[in-house]
Amino acid sequence: MDIQSIALGFLSGVLLALIGGLINHKIKTKSEEQKAIEKAEYELFLKLNDLYQWYFWLATNELHKKETDDEIITTIHKIAVDIGQELHKNEDSEFTEQLLRILYDESYETYTQRWKEMSSLSEVMGKKVTPKHHKYLNQLNDSNLTYMAKSGFTPKAPGTSRFRLRV
C-alpha cells in the first residue's frame, strides 16, 4: 500500500463521517422543530378552547341584548393576548392564519359568527392534537346538552366554565 492510498482512504472516511454527521444533525433539528410545533399547537388549542368558553357569554348576551360584565371582557382580552403572543413565537403552525383571523379580523358581523368560527377551528385542531380526548369530549358534550336542558340544572362538572360561573 502506498501513502496515497492510505491518505485517500483516510480522507474518504473523514468525509463520510462529516456527511453522516450533517445528515444526522438535519434529521434531529427537523424532529425537534416538529415537536416544538406540536407542543405549541397543543397550547394554542387549549387557549382557543378557553377563549371559546368565555366568548360564549358575548354571543349569548348579544342574542339576549344584554351587556357583558367587564370581568368577562377582561378575561377574554387576556386570553386573546396570550394566544397572540404564542402565535408570535410559533408562526409555523398550520393554524396561524385562522387564529389570527379570529383574534384580529373586524369583519365578523356578530359575536356569534366569531364564536362559531372558534368552534369550527377547535374541532379541526382537536382532531389533530388530541384525537382520543377530542372524541370522548364530543360524546360528553352531546350527553351534557340533555342535562343542561332540564329545568333546575346546576353545573357540577368542575372542568367547565359554567361550574366556575355557577350558571
XYZ file of N, CA and C in Angstrom:
501
model
N 0.842 -1.175 0.000
C 0.000 0.000 0.000
C 0.886 1.237 0.000
N 0.536 2.119 -0.830
C 1.338 3.340 -0.874
C 0.674 4.424 -0.036
N 1.357 5.465 0.182
C 0.909 6.565 1.033
C -0.318 7.262 0.462
N -0.430 7.317 -0.863
C -1.582 7.962 -1.494
C -2.871 7.187 -1.200
N -2.807 5.899 -1.253
C -3.987 5.076 -0.962
C -4.423 5.242 0.493
N -3.449 5.284 1.372
C -3.754 5.467 2.793
C -4.399 6.838 3.024
N -3.829 7.873 2.430
C -4.347 9.237 2.589
C -5.750 9.349 1.984
N -5.927 8.745 0.813
C -7.241 8.773 0.164
C -8.281 8.035 1.010
N -7.909 6.920 1.578
C -8.812 6.168 2.451
C -9.171 6.953 3.701
N -8.160 7.615 4.283
C -8.386 8.422 5.478
C -9.319 9.590 5.173
N -9.053 10.319 4.105
C -9.889 11.461 3.712
C -11.308 11.028 3.364
N -11.441 9.876 2.705
C -12.769 9.356 2.389
C -13.552 9.059 3.665
N -12.880 8.465 4.637
C -13.519 8.157 5.916
C -13.956 9.417 6.653
N -13.083 10.421 6.671
C -13.412 11.685 7.333
C -14.590 12.350 6.628
N -14.561 12.358 5.299
C -15.644 12.968 4.517
C -16.968 12.242 4.762
N -16.963 10.939 4.773
C -18.185 10.171 5.036
C -18.704 10.429 6.451
N -17.798 10.540 7.418
C -18.203 10.827 8.797
C -18.846 12.211 8.883
N -18.256 13.196 8.197
C -18.818 14.542 8.191
C -20.208 14.572 7.546
N -20.347 13.906 6.423
C -21.639 13.855 5.735
C -22.677 13.166 6.613
N -22.292 12.067 7.229
C -23.204 11.357 8.127
C -23.614 12.228 9.308
N -22.661 12.977 9.864
C -22.948 13.876 10.980
C -23.904 14.989 10.576
N -23.697 15.552 9.399
C -24.579 16.608 8.900
C -25.999 16.094 8.685
N -26.116 14.926 8.095
C -27.441 14.332 7.865
C -28.134 14.073 9.199
N -27.408 13.519 10.145
C -27.965 13.246 11.470
C -28.408 14.543 12.147
N -27.603 15.586 12.041
C -27.939 16.884 12.624
C -29.216 17.453 12.002
N -29.333 17.372 10.682
C -30.532 17.875 9.986
C -31.781 17.121 10.434
N -31.671 15.810 10.519
C -32.811 14.991 10.934
C -33.209 15.338 12.370
N -32.235 15.476 13.253
C -32.501 15.800 14.652
C -33.142 17.187 14.770
N -32.611 18.160 14.035
C -33.160 19.515 14.072
C -34.591 19.535 13.577
N -34.857 18.847 12.481
C -36.210 18.782 11.929
C -37.172 18.136 12.931
N -36.723 17.084 13.590
C -37.546 16.395 14.579
C -37.844 17.314 15.770
N -36.847 18.051 16.228
C -37.045 18.982 17.344
C -37.993 20.103 16.954
N -37.859 20.618 15.742
C -38.761 21.666 15.265
C -40.194 21.158 15.205
N -40.378 19.940 14.725
C -41.714 19.351 14.638
C -42.325 19.173 16.027
N -41.522 18.724 16.985
C -42.016 18.554 18.351
C -42.390 19.903 18.958
N -41.611 20.937 18.668
C -41.919 22.278 19.180
C -43.238 22.785 18.596
N -43.455 22.541 17.311
C -44.711 22.959 16.674
C -45.883 22.192 17.278
N -45.723 20.896 17.484
C -46.792 20.089 18.081
C -47.131 20.581 19.480
N -46.113 20.908 20.267
C -46.338 21.424 21.622
C -47.055 22.774 21.555
N -46.611 23.647 20.666
C -47.234 24.962 20.524
C -48.687 24.828 20.072
N -48.953 23.930 19.135
C -50.325 23.740 18.666
C -51.221 23.214 19.780
N -50.678 22.376 20.629
C -51.454 21.888 21.770
C -51.800 23.044 22.709
N -50.806 23.882 23.024
C -51.039 25.037 23.892
C -52.039 26.002 23.256
N -51.909 26.237 21.963
C -52.843 27.116 21.256
C -54.257 26.540 21.280
N -54.357 25.243 21.135
C -55.652 24.558 21.191
C -56.314 24.763 22.554
N -55.548 24.593 23.622
C -56.099 24.783 24.966
C -56.557 26.226 25.167
N -55.740 27.158 24.720
C -56.094 28.574 24.883
C -57.303 28.945 24.022
N -57.377 28.388 22.823
C -58.541 28.654 21.973
C -59.813 28.148 22.647
N -59.748 26.979 23.244
C -60.924 26.436 23.926
C -61.316 27.293 25.124
N -60.332 27.806 25.817
C -60.615 28.709 26.928
C -61.287 29.979 26.413
N -60.758 30.536 25.338
C -61.351 31.720 24.721
C -62.779 31.424 24.265
N -62.968 30.277 23.663
C -64.286 29.864 23.174
C -65.301 29.823 24.312
N -64.909 29.235 25.434
C -65.829 29.136 26.569
C -66.207 30.508 27.101
N -65.264 31.406 27.194
C -65.558 32.747 27.691
C -66.316 33.580 26.658
N -65.977 33.402 25.397
C -66.622 34.175 24.336
C -68.100 33.823 24.204
N -68.460 32.652 24.691
C -69.857 32.223 24.724
C -70.734 33.301 25.352
N -70.230 33.956 26.401
C -71.024 34.958 27.102
C -71.283 36.175 26.224
N -70.332 36.553 25.396
C -70.570 37.652 24.464
C -71.658 37.281 23.461
N -71.542 36.078 22.916
C -72.531 35.628 21.922
C -73.922 35.511 22.553
N -73.993 34.955 23.749
C -75.277 34.795 24.430
C -75.884 36.149 24.793
N -75.056 37.016 25.348
C -75.571 38.335 25.745
C -75.975 39.168 24.530
N -75.286 38.976 23.424
C -75.675 39.653 22.192
C -77.068 39.186 21.761
N -77.299 37.893 21.842
C -78.587 37.323 21.472
C -79.719 37.873 22.352
N -79.427 38.005 23.638
C -80.441 38.478 24.588
C -80.403 39.994 24.792
N -79.552 40.652 24.008
C -79.415 42.115 24.085
C -79.100 42.591 25.502
N -78.110 41.909 26.116
C -77.667 42.257 27.456
C -76.199 42.670 27.406
N -75.805 43.484 28.349
C -74.403 43.881 28.466
C -73.597 42.724 29.075
N -72.344 42.624 28.681
C -71.454 41.603 29.231
C -70.600 42.240 30.316
N -70.434 41.536 31.427
C -69.657 42.050 32.560
C -68.229 42.384 32.132
N -67.687 43.438 32.735
C -66.316 43.849 32.441
C -65.307 42.753 32.772
N -65.578 41.982 33.817
C -64.665 40.894 34.201
C -64.549 39.880 33.051
N -65.647 39.588 32.410
C -65.642 38.633 31.295
C -64.889 39.231 30.108
N -65.131 40.492 29.802
C -64.435 41.161 28.703
C -62.925 41.155 28.961
N -62.529 41.463 30.197
C -61.111 41.489 30.567
C -60.492 40.103 30.415
N -61.204 39.092 30.844
C -60.701 37.714 30.729
C -60.544 37.322 29.264
N -61.522 37.632 28.447
C -61.462 37.319 27.012
C -60.253 38.007 26.378
N -60.066 39.271 26.694
C -58.937 40.012 26.125
C -57.601 39.410 26.561
N -57.486 39.047 27.825
C -56.234 38.460 28.318
C -55.921 37.148 27.586
N -56.917 36.320 27.415
C -56.713 35.047 26.714
C -56.319 35.311 25.260
N -56.979 36.267 24.614
C -56.662 36.602 23.223
C -55.227 37.115 23.100
N -54.797 37.937 24.042
C -53.413 38.438 24.031
C -52.440 37.275 24.208
N -52.758 36.358 25.102
C -51.900 35.171 25.301
C -51.778 34.364 24.012
N -52.884 34.165 23.322
C -52.855 33.429 22.052
C -52.003 34.190 21.032
N -52.193 35.491 20.946
C -51.406 36.301 20.019
C -49.917 36.204 20.295
N -49.525 36.238 21.557
C -48.110 36.118 21.909
C -47.573 34.735 21.552
N -48.365 33.726 21.786
C -47.945 32.364 21.431
C -47.772 32.233 19.917
N -48.642 32.883 19.176
C -48.534 32.850 17.710
C -47.282 33.567 17.218
N -46.896 34.642 17.894
C -45.659 35.336 17.515
C -44.453 34.416 17.668
N -44.479 33.584 18.691
C -43.361 32.665 18.928
C -43.404 31.452 18.010
N -44.579 31.126 17.487
C -44.763 29.888 16.728
C -45.555 30.154 15.452
N -44.950 30.825 14.520
C -45.640 31.189 13.288
C -45.827 30.032 12.321
N -45.151 28.932 12.542
C -45.169 27.838 11.578
C -46.340 26.876 11.730
N -47.227 27.144 12.660
C -48.388 26.276 12.834
C -49.305 26.392 11.622
N -49.924 25.289 11.265
C -50.884 25.316 10.156
C -52.144 26.096 10.520
N -52.306 26.427 11.800
C -53.497 27.128 12.270
C -53.276 28.626 12.482
N -52.085 29.116 12.212
C -51.739 30.508 12.497
C -52.691 31.499 11.842
N -52.926 31.354 10.558
C -53.776 32.325 9.860
C -55.202 32.334 10.406
N -55.753 31.158 10.663
C -57.121 31.087 11.177
C -57.219 31.700 12.574
N -56.214 31.451 13.408
C -56.223 32.021 14.752
C -56.076 33.539 14.708
N -55.193 34.022 13.835
C -55.025 35.470 13.697
C -56.323 36.119 13.226
N -57.008 35.459 12.333
C -58.291 35.988 11.845
C -59.300 36.076 12.983
N -59.387 35.034 13.785
C -60.310 35.029 14.921
C -59.968 36.155 15.901
N -58.688 36.391 16.118
C -58.273 37.389 17.100
C -58.405 38.829 16.624
N -58.111 39.055 15.339
C -57.939 40.439 14.895
C -58.851 40.911 13.770
N -59.557 40.040 13.125
C -60.376 40.434 11.976
C -61.692 41.058 12.446
N -61.935 42.290 12.016
C -63.156 43.001 12.408
C -64.330 42.732 11.462
N -64.163 41.846 10.485
C -65.229 41.632 9.504
C -66.364 40.734 10.008
N -66.189 40.107 11.152
C -67.300 39.324 11.714
C -68.411 40.305 12.097
N -69.607 40.030 11.653
C -70.710 40.949 11.929
C -71.282 40.783 13.335
N -71.136 39.582 13.893
C -71.688 39.332 15.228
C -70.683 38.545 16.065
N -70.890 38.599 17.371
C -70.076 37.779 18.269
C -70.317 36.298 17.992
N -71.552 35.982 17.649
C -71.903 34.586 17.382
C -71.131 34.033 16.187
N -70.955 34.842 15.149
C -70.184 34.374 13.987
C -68.757 34.015 14.390
N -68.122 34.893 15.163
C -66.742 34.625 15.603
C -66.719 33.402 16.517
N -67.706 33.301 17.386
C -67.782 32.180 18.317
C -67.901 30.852 17.557
N -68.721 30.831 16.518
C -68.872 29.622 15.697
C -67.585 29.300 14.957
N -66.874 30.321 14.512
C -65.576 30.110 13.855
C -64.581 29.477 14.828
N -64.606 29.947 16.075
C -63.753 29.343 17.109
C -64.098 27.866 17.285
N -65.377 27.576 17.303
C -65.830 26.198 17.464
C -65.333 25.320 16.325
N -65.466 25.816 15.104
C -65.016 25.046 13.927
C -63.522 24.791 13.969
N -62.759 25.824 14.300
C -61.303 25.671 14.360
C -60.916 24.734 15.499
N -61.600 24.830 16.617
C -61.319 23.939 17.737
C -61.540 22.481 17.347
N -62.588 22.232 16.572
C -62.861 20.866 16.087
C -61.680 20.343 15.264
N -61.212 21.162 14.335
C -60.112 20.753 13.452
C -58.833 20.554 14.261
N -58.541 21.509 15.146
C -57.326 21.399 15.959
C -57.399 20.195 16.888
N -58.561 19.988 17.491
C -58.726 18.873 18.419
C -58.495 17.522 17.764
N -58.976 17.393 16.538
C -58.768 16.133 15.813
C -57.296 15.874 15.574
N -56.519 16.945 15.423
C -55.088 16.772 15.159
C -54.282 16.587 16.446
N -54.482 17.465 17.425
C -53.579 17.469 18.578
C -53.983 16.518 19.707
N -55.265 16.213 19.824
C -55.722 15.293 20.880
C -56.872 14.438 20.353
N -56.597 13.554 19.410
C -57.697 12.827 18.758
C -58.554 11.986 19.707
N -57.966 11.274 20.642
C -58.764 10.433 21.558
C -59.559 11.306 22.527
N -58.911 12.284 23.079
C -59.545 13.212 24.008
C -60.705 13.935 23.317
N -60.457 14.361 22.109
C -61.457 15.078 21.313
C -62.715 14.225 21.103
N -62.501 12.981 20.761
C -63.627 12.081 20.502
C -64.471 11.888 21.768
N -63.823 11.664 22.887
C -64.558 11.436 24.132
C -65.285 12.698 24.593
N -64.630 13.858 24.476
C -65.288 15.109 24.882
C -66.517 15.400 24.032
N -66.463 15.049 22.760
C -67.650 15.230 21.908
C -68.812 14.394 22.417
N -68.513 13.175 22.841
C -69.556 12.323 23.405
C -70.129 12.937 24.686
N -69.244 13.465 25.541
C -69.694 14.107 26.781
C -70.531 15.350 26.486
N -70.090 16.144 25.533
C -70.842 17.360 25.185
C -72.254 17.027 24.742
N -72.379 15.992 23.941
C -73.706 15.585 23.474
C -74.602 15.186 24.642
N -74.072 14.403 25.566
C -74.891 13.981 26.709
C -75.138 15.145 27.675
N -74.174 16.059 27.800
C -74.350 17.205 28.698
C -75.463 18.133 28.225
N -75.661 18.225 26.928
C -76.743 19.070 26.417
C -78.094 18.621 26.952
N -78.261 17.325 27.061
C -79.504 16.773 27.599
C -79.700 17.207 29.051
N -78.630 17.132 29.830
C -78.724 17.521 31.247
C -78.972 19.022 31.391
N -78.297 19.820 30.588
C -78.434 21.272 30.701
C -79.825 21.751 30.289
N -80.514 20.977 29.484
C -81.858 21.354 29.034
C -82.913 21.138 30.116
N -82.585 20.358 31.129
C -83.543 20.083 32.200
C -83.704 21.313 33.085
N -84.926 21.520 33.566
C -85.151 22.659 34.459
C -84.434 22.409 35.787
N -83.925 23.460 36.349
C -83.222 23.358 37.617
C -81.810 22.821 37.489
N -81.281 22.792 36.273
C -79.933 22.274 36.069
C -78.921 23.104 36.854
N -78.031 22.420 37.565
C -76.917 23.057 38.269
C -75.632 22.390 37.795
N -74.690 23.166 37.272
C -73.445 22.563 36.788
C -72.609 22.015 37.945
N -72.137 20.796 37.773
C -71.336 20.143 38.803
C -69.982 19.676 38.287
N -69.766 19.774 36.971
C -68.505 19.319 36.384
C -67.443 20.416 36.580
N -66.441 20.176 37.430
C -65.508 21.240 37.819
C -64.609 21.758 36.694
N -64.543 21.065 35.593
C -63.691 21.500 34.492
C -64.359 22.479 33.540
N -65.615 22.799 33.778
C -66.340 23.665 32.847
C -66.406 25.097 33.352
N -66.540 26.020 32.421
C -66.682 27.429 32.819
C -68.034 27.663 33.481
N -69.052 26.889 33.115
C -70.372 27.032 33.762
C -70.263 26.732 35.258
N -69.454 25.754 35.622
C -69.236 25.415 37.037
C -68.632 26.604 37.778
N -67.590 27.192 37.190
C -66.912 28.322 37.813
C -67.825 29.536 37.940
N -68.621 29.792 36.904
C -69.506 30.949 36.917
C -70.846 30.663 37.594
N -71.090 29.390 37.922
C -72.314 28.965 38.621
C -73.588 29.317 37.860
N -73.550 29.026 36.567
C -74.739 29.290 35.750
C -75.173 28.036 35.018
